[in-house]
mmCIF file of C-alpha atoms in Angstrom:
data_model
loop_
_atom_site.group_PDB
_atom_site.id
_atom_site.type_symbol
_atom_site.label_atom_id
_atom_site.label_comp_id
_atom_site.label_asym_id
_atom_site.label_seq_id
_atom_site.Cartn_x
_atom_site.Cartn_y
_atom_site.Cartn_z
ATOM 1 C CA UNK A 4 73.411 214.522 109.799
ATOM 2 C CA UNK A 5 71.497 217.232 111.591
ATOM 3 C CA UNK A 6 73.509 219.804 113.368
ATOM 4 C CA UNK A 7 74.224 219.083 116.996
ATOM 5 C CA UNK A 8 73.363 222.776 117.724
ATOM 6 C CA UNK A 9 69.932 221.758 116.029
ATOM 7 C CA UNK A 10 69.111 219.014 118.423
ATOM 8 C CA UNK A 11 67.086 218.210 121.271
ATOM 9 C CA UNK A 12 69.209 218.118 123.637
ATOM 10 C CA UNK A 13 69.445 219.309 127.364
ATOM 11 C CA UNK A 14 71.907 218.836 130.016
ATOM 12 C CA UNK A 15 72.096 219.956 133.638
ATOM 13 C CA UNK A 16 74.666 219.370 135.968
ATOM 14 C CA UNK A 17 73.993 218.945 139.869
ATOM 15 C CA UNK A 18 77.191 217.261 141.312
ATOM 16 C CA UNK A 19 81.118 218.264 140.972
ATOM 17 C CA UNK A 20 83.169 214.560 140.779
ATOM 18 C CA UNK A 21 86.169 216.105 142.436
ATOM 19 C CA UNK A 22 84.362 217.572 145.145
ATOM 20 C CA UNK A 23 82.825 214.162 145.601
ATOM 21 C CA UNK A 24 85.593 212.304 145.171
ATOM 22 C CA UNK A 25 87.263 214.347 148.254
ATOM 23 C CA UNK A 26 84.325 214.120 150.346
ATOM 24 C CA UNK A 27 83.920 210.640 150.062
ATOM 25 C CA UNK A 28 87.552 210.100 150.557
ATOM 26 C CA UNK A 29 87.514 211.997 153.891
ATOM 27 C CA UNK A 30 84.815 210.261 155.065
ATOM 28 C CA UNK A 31 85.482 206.815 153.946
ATOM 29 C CA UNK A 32 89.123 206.927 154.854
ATOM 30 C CA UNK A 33 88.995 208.684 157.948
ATOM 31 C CA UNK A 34 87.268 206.052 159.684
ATOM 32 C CA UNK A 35 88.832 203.586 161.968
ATOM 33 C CA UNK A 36 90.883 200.683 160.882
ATOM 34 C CA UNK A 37 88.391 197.771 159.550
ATOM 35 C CA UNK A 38 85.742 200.338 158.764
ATOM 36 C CA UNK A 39 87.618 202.168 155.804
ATOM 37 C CA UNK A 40 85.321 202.333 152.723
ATOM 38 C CA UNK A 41 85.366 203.714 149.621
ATOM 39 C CA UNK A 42 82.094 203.998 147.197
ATOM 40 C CA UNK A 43 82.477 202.295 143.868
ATOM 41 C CA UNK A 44 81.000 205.169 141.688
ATOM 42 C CA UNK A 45 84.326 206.187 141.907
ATOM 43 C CA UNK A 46 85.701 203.333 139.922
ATOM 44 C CA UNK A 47 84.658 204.524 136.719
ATOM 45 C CA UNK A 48 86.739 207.275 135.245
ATOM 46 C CA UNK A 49 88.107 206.474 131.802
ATOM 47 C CA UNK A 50 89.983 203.525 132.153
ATOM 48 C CA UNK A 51 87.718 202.271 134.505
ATOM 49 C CA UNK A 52 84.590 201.946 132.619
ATOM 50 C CA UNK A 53 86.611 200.807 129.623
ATOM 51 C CA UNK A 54 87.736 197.858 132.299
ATOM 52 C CA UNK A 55 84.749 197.369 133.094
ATOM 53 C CA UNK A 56 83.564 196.779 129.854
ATOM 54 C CA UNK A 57 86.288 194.581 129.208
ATOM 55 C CA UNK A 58 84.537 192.084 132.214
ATOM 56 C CA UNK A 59 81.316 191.934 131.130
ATOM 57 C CA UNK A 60 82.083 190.172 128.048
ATOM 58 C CA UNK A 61 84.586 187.640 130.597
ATOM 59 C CA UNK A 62 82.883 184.029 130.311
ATOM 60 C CA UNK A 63 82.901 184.363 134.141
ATOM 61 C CA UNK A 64 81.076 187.211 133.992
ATOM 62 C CA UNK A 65 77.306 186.441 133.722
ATOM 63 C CA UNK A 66 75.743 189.395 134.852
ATOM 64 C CA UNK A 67 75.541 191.565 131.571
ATOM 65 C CA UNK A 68 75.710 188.644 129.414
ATOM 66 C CA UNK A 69 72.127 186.989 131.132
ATOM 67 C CA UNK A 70 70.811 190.489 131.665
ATOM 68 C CA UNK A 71 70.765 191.227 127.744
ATOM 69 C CA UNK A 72 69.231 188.322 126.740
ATOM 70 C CA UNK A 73 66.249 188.929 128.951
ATOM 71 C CA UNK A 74 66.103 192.636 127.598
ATOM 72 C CA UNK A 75 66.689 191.531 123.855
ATOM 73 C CA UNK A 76 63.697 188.901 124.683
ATOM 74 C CA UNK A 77 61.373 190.840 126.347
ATOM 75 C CA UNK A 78 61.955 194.850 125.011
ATOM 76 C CA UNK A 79 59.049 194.460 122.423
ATOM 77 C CA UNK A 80 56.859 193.075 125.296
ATOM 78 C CA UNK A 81 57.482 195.450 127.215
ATOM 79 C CA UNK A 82 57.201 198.473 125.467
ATOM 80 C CA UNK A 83 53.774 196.975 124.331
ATOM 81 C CA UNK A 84 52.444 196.198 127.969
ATOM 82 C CA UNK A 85 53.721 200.069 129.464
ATOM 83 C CA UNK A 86 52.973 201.288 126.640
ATOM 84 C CA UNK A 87 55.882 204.177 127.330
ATOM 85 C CA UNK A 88 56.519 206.778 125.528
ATOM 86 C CA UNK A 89 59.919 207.731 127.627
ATOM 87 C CA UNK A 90 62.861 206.003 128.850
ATOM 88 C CA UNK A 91 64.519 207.575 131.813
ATOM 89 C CA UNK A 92 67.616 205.344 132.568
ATOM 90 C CA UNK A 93 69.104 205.789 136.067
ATOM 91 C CA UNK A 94 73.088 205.181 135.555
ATOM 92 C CA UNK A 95 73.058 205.287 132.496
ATOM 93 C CA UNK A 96 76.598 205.224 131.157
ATOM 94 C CA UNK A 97 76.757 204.929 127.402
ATOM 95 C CA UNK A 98 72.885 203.549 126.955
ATOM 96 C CA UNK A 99 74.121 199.828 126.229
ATOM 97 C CA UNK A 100 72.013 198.194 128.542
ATOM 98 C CA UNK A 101 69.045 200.193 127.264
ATOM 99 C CA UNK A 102 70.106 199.584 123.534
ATOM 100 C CA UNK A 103 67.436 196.831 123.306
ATOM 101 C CA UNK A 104 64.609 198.997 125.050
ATOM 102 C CA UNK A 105 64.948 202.132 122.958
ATOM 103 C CA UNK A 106 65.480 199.996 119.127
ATOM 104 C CA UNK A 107 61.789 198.588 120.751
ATOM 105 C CA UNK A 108 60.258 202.147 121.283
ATOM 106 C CA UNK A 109 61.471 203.342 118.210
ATOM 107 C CA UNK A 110 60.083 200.444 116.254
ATOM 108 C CA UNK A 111 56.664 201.101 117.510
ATOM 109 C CA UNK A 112 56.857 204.894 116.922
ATOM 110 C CA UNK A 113 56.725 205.749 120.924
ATOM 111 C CA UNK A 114 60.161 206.983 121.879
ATOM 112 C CA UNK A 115 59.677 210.506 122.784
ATOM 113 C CA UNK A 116 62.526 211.053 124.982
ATOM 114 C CA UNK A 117 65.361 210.016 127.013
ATOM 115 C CA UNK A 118 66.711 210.779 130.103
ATOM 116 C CA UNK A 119 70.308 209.537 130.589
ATOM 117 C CA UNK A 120 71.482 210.211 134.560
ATOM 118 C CA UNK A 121 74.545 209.326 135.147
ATOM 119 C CA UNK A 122 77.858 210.949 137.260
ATOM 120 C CA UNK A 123 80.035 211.474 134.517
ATOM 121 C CA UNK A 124 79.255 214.540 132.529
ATOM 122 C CA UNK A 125 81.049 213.146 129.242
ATOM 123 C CA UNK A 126 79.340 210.058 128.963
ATOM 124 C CA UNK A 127 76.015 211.735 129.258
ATOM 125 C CA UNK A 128 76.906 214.349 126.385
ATOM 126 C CA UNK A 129 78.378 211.759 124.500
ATOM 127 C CA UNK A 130 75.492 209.820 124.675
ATOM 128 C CA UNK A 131 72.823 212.761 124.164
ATOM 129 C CA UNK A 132 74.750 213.306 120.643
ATOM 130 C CA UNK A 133 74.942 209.673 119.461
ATOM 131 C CA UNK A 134 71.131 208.823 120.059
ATOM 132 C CA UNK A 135 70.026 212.253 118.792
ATOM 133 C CA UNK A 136 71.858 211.175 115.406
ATOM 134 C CA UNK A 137 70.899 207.377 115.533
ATOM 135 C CA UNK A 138 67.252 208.477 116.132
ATOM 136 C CA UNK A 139 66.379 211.902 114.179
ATOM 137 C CA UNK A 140 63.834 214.032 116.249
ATOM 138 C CA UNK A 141 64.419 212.224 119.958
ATOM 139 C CA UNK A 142 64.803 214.692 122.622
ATOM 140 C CA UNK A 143 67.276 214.082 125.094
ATOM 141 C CA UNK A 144 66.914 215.721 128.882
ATOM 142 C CA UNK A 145 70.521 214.372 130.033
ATOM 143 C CA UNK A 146 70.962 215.012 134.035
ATOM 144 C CA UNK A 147 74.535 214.878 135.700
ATOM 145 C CA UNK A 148 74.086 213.759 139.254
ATOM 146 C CA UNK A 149 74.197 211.094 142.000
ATOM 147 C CA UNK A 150 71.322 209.150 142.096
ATOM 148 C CA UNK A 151 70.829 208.681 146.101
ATOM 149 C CA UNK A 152 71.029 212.254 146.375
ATOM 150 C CA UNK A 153 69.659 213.985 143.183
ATOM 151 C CA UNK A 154 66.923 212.058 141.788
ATOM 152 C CA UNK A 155 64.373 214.964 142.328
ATOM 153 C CA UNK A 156 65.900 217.108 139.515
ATOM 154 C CA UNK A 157 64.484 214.315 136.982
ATOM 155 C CA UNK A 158 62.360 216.038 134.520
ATOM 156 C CA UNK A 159 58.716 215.491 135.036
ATOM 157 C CA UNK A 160 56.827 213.342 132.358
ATOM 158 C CA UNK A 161 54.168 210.665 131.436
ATOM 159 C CA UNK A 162 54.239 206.760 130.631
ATOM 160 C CA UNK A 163 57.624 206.688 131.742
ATOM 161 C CA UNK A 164 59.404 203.617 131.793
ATOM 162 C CA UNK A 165 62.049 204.586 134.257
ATOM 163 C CA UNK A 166 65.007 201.757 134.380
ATOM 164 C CA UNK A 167 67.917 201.164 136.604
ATOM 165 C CA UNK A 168 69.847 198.309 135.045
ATOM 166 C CA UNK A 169 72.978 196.439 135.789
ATOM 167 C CA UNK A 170 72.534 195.418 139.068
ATOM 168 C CA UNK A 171 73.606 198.583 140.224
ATOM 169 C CA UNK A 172 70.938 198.188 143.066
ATOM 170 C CA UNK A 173 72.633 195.906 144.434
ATOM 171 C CA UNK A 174 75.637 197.755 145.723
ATOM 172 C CA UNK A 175 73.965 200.078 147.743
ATOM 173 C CA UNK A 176 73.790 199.060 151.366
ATOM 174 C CA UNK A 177 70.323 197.871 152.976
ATOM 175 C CA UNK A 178 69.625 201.632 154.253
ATOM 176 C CA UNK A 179 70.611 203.054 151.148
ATOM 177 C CA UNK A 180 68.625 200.765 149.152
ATOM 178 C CA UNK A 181 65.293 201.508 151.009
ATOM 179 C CA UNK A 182 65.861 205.105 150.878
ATOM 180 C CA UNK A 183 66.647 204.803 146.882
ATOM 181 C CA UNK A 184 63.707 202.789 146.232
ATOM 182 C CA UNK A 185 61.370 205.248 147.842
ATOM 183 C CA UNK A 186 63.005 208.112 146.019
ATOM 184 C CA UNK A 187 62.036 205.871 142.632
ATOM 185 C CA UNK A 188 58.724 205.965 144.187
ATOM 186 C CA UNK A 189 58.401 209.509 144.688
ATOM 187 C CA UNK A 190 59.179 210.162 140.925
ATOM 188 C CA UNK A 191 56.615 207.892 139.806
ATOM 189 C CA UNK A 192 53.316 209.083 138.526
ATOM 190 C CA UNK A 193 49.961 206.673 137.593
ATOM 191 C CA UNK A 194 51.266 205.543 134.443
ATOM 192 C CA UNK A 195 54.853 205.580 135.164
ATOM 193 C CA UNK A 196 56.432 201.877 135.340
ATOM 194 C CA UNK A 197 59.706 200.913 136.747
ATOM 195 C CA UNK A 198 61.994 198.413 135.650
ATOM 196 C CA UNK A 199 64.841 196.857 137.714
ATOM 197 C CA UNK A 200 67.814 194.453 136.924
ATOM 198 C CA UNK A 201 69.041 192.302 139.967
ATOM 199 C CA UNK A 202 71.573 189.740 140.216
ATOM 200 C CA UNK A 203 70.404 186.336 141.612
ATOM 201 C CA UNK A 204 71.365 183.999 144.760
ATOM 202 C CA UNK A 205 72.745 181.032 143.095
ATOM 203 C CA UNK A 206 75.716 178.716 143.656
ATOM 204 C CA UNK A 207 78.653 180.534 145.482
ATOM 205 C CA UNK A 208 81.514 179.328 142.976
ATOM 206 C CA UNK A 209 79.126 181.192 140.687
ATOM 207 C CA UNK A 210 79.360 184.246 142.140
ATOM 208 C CA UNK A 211 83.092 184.719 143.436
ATOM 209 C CA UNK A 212 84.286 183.720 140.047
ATOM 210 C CA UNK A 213 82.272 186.922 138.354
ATOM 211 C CA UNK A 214 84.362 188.888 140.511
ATOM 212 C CA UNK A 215 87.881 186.946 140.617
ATOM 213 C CA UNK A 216 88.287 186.102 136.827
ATOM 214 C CA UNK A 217 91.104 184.530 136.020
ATOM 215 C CA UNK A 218 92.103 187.546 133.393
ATOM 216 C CA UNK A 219 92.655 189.769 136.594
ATOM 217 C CA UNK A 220 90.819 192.045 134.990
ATOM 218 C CA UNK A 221 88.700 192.828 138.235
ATOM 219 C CA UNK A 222 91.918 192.888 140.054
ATOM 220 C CA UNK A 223 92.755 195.798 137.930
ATOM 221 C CA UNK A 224 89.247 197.057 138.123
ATOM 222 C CA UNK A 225 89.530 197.382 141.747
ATOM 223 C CA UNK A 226 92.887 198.863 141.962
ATOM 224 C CA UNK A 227 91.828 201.496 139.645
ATOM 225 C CA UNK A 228 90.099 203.244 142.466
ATOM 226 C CA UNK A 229 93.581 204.191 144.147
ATOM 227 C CA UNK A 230 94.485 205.227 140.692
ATOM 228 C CA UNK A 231 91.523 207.770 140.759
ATOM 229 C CA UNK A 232 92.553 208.988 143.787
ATOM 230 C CA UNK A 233 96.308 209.412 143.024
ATOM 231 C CA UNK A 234 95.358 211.411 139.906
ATOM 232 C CA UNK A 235 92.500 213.606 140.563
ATOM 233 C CA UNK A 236 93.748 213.788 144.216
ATOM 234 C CA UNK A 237 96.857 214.216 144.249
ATOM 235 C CA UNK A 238 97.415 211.145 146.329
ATOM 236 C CA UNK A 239 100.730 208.824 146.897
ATOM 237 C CA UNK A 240 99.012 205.137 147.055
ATOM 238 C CA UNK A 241 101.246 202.619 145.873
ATOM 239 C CA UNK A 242 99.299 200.243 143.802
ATOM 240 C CA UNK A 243 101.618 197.278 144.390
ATOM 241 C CA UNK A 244 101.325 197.821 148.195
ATOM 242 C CA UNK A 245 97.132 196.481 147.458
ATOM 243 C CA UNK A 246 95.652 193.395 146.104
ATOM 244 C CA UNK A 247 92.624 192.496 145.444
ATOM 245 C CA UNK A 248 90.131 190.277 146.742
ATOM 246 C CA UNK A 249 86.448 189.527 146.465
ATOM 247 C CA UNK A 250 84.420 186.985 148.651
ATOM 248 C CA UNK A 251 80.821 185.925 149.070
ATOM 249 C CA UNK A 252 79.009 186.953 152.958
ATOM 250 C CA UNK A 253 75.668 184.160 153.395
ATOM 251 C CA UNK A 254 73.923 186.608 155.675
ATOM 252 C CA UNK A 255 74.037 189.939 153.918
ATOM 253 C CA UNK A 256 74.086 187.746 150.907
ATOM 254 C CA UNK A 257 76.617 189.884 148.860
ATOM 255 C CA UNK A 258 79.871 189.927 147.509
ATOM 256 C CA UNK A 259 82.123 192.049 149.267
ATOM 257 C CA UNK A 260 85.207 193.151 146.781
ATOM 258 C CA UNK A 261 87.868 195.054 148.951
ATOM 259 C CA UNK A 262 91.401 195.970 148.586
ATOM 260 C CA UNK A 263 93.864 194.927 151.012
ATOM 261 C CA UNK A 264 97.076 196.147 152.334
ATOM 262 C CA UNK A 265 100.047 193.634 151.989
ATOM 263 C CA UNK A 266 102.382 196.217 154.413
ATOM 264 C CA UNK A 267 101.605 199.231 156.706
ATOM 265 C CA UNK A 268 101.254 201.689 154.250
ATOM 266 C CA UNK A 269 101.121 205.755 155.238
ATOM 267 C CA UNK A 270 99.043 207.788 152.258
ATOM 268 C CA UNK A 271 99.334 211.534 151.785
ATOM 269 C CA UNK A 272 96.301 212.281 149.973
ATOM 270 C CA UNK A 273 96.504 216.385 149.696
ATOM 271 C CA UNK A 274 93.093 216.807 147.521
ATOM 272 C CA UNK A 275 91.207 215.934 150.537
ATOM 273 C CA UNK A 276 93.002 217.037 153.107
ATOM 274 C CA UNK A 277 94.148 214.031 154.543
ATOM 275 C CA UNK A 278 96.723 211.591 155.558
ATOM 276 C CA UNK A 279 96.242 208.095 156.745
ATOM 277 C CA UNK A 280 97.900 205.011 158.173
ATOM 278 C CA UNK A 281 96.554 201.739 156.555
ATOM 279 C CA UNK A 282 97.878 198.857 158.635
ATOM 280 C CA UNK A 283 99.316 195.346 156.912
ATOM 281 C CA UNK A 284 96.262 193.229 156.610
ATOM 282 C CA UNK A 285 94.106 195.598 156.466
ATOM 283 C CA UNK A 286 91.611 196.070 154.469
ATOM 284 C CA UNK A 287 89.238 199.197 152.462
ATOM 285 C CA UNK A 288 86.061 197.882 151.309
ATOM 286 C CA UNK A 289 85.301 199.003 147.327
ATOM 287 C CA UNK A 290 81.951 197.516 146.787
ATOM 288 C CA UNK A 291 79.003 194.961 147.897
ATOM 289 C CA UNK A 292 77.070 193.760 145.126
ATOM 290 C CA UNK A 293 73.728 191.818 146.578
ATOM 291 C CA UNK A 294 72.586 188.870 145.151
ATOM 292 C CA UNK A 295 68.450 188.795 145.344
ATOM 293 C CA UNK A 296 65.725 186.337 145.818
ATOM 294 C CA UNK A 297 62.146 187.011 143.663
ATOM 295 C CA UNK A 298 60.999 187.104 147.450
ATOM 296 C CA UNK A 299 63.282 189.848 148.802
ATOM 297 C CA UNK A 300 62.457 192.008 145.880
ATOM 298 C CA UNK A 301 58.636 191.654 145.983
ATOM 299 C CA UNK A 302 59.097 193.209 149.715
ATOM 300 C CA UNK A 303 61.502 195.660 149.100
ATOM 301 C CA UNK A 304 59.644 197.149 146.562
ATOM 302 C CA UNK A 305 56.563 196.835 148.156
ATOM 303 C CA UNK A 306 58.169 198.531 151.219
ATOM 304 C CA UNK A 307 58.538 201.008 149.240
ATOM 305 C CA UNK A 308 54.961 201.749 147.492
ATOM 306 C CA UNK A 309 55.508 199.907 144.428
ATOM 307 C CA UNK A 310 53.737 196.413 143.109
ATOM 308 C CA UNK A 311 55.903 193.727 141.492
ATOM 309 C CA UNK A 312 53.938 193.342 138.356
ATOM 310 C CA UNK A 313 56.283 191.306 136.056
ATOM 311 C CA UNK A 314 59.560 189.214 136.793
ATOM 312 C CA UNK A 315 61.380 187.489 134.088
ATOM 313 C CA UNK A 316 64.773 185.641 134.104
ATOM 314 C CA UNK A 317 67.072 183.854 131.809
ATOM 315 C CA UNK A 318 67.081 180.063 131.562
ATOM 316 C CA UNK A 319 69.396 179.190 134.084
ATOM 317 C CA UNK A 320 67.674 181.624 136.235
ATOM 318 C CA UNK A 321 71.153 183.623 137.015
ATOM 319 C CA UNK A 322 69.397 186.915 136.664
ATOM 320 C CA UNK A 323 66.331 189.004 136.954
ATOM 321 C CA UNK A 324 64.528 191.680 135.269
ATOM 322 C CA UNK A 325 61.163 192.883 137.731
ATOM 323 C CA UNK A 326 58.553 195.754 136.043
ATOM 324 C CA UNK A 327 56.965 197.715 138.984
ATOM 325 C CA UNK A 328 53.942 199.612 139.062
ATOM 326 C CA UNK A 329 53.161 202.637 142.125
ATOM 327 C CA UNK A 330 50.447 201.181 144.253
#
């Protein structure tokens, strides 16, 4: 095993998750009643992503399930047809949605680099140091930052295959999404491709039961947020005082997962300065997770500056994987 002081590795750091965590707080919760938010980056500290990764492999949960068998289908393909040399992988957590895309780079000889970016500084470490030592002479160029805000501080390169998995997309609000996708664009260079993962419009019992399993392991999922907020700022939510819900809007066409008050509940939250009033029946939104058409992504990214090049889904068309070129 080569030393990890030997490797290639590289890590910068652009974003503080407390400081974040207390912004966001401030400004989420100190909005009026019905318009309290919170972002759902914040869901994944340690428990949380081990949670999460508990519902993907739920049978009501399709979305990482259908995603990997287009990527385990396809990876050879497209490595071939990009002919990329790096993987850049926007949220990148611990690499296992890329898993398929970097075994196909290394089995052609072409994986150069990686660049996980991610928000949490200890998965991208831990990451840099497993890859270096499951592929001997990668370089790694991890970045710690929020991608709406700090995509710029990607490393430059060439044949690029830059991927943002998971869906993610689609829980960033219309605005955001159009801003994101132009950033993308801006990083792009001629031979730079990107690939996104999108979650499909299909059958609405589909959908709400991703997101209300009957585990209650979203339930938990969702509550977790509080948790992150009790611990890191000092807050005083009481869990039991929330449940959770999660139900599908036709026009946005996304899921909207909140957590709602079942009394009038007063929350000292010290970390950011603030103290609010959360009414019974009210309700803080945690996430929206967009469900796509082949149409609405064609524009989107061509709104952007980028051509749809490739689209592939599973068999029972639940999700899809598009490959975009800069036009």
């Amino acid at each position: 095993m080569t030393p990890l002081a030997e490797r290639d590795i590289a890590i910068e750091s652009y974003v503080s998750g407390a400081d974040s965590l207390a912004q966001d707080a401030r400004e989420g919760l100190g909005r009026p009643p019905g318009e309290r938010e919170l972002p759902p980056k914040h869901f994944y500290d340690e428990r949380g992503s081990d949670l999460f990764d508990r519902i993907t492999r739920l049978p009501e949960y399709y979305p990482t399930r259908c995603e990997r068998a287009i990527l385990n289908r396809q990876a050879p393909g497209l490595v071939e047809a990009t002919e990329a040399r790096e993987l850049v992988e926007l949220g990148s957590g611990t690499a296992s949605k890329t898993r398929a895309l970097l075994y196909a780079m290394a089995g052609a000889g072409a994986l150069e680099r990686y660049v996980p970016f991610d928000v949490d500084p200890g998965v991208v470490e831990a990451c840099a140091h497993e890859l270096t030592n499951l592929y001997p002479g990668l370089s790694v160029h991890g970045v710690v930052g929020d991608f709406t805000c700090h995509l710029g501080h990607v490393p430059d390169g060439e044949r690029r295959l830059i991927a943002f998995l998971g869906s993610t997309i689609g829980n960033l609000m219309p605005d955001a999404r159009r801003d994101f996708l132009a950033s993308v664009r801006e990083l792009m260079g001629p031979t730079d491709r990107f690939l996104l993962g999108t979650d499909l419009l299909k059958d609405v019992g589909v959908i709400e039961a991703a997101y209300n399993d009957s585990a209650g392991l979203t339930a938990r999922f969702n509550l977790n947020m509080l948790r992150v907020l009790n611990r890191q700022l000092d807050a005083d939510f009481d869990l039991d005082a929330f449940e959770h819900e999660a139900v599908f809007d036709p026009e946005p066409s996304w899921v909207e997962m909140r957590l709602r008050a079942r009394s009038e509940h007063h929350v000292r939250i010290p970390g950011a300065g603030l103290q609010v009033t959360i009414a019974a029946g009210e309700a803080i939104r945690t996430e929206v997770s967009t469900k796509f058409t082949l149409d609405v992504l064609a524009r989107e990214l061509g709104e952007a500056g980028m051509e749809l090049e490739s689209f592939f889904t599973d068999p029972a068309g639940m999700f899809g994987l598009s490959l975009a070129a800069p036009r």
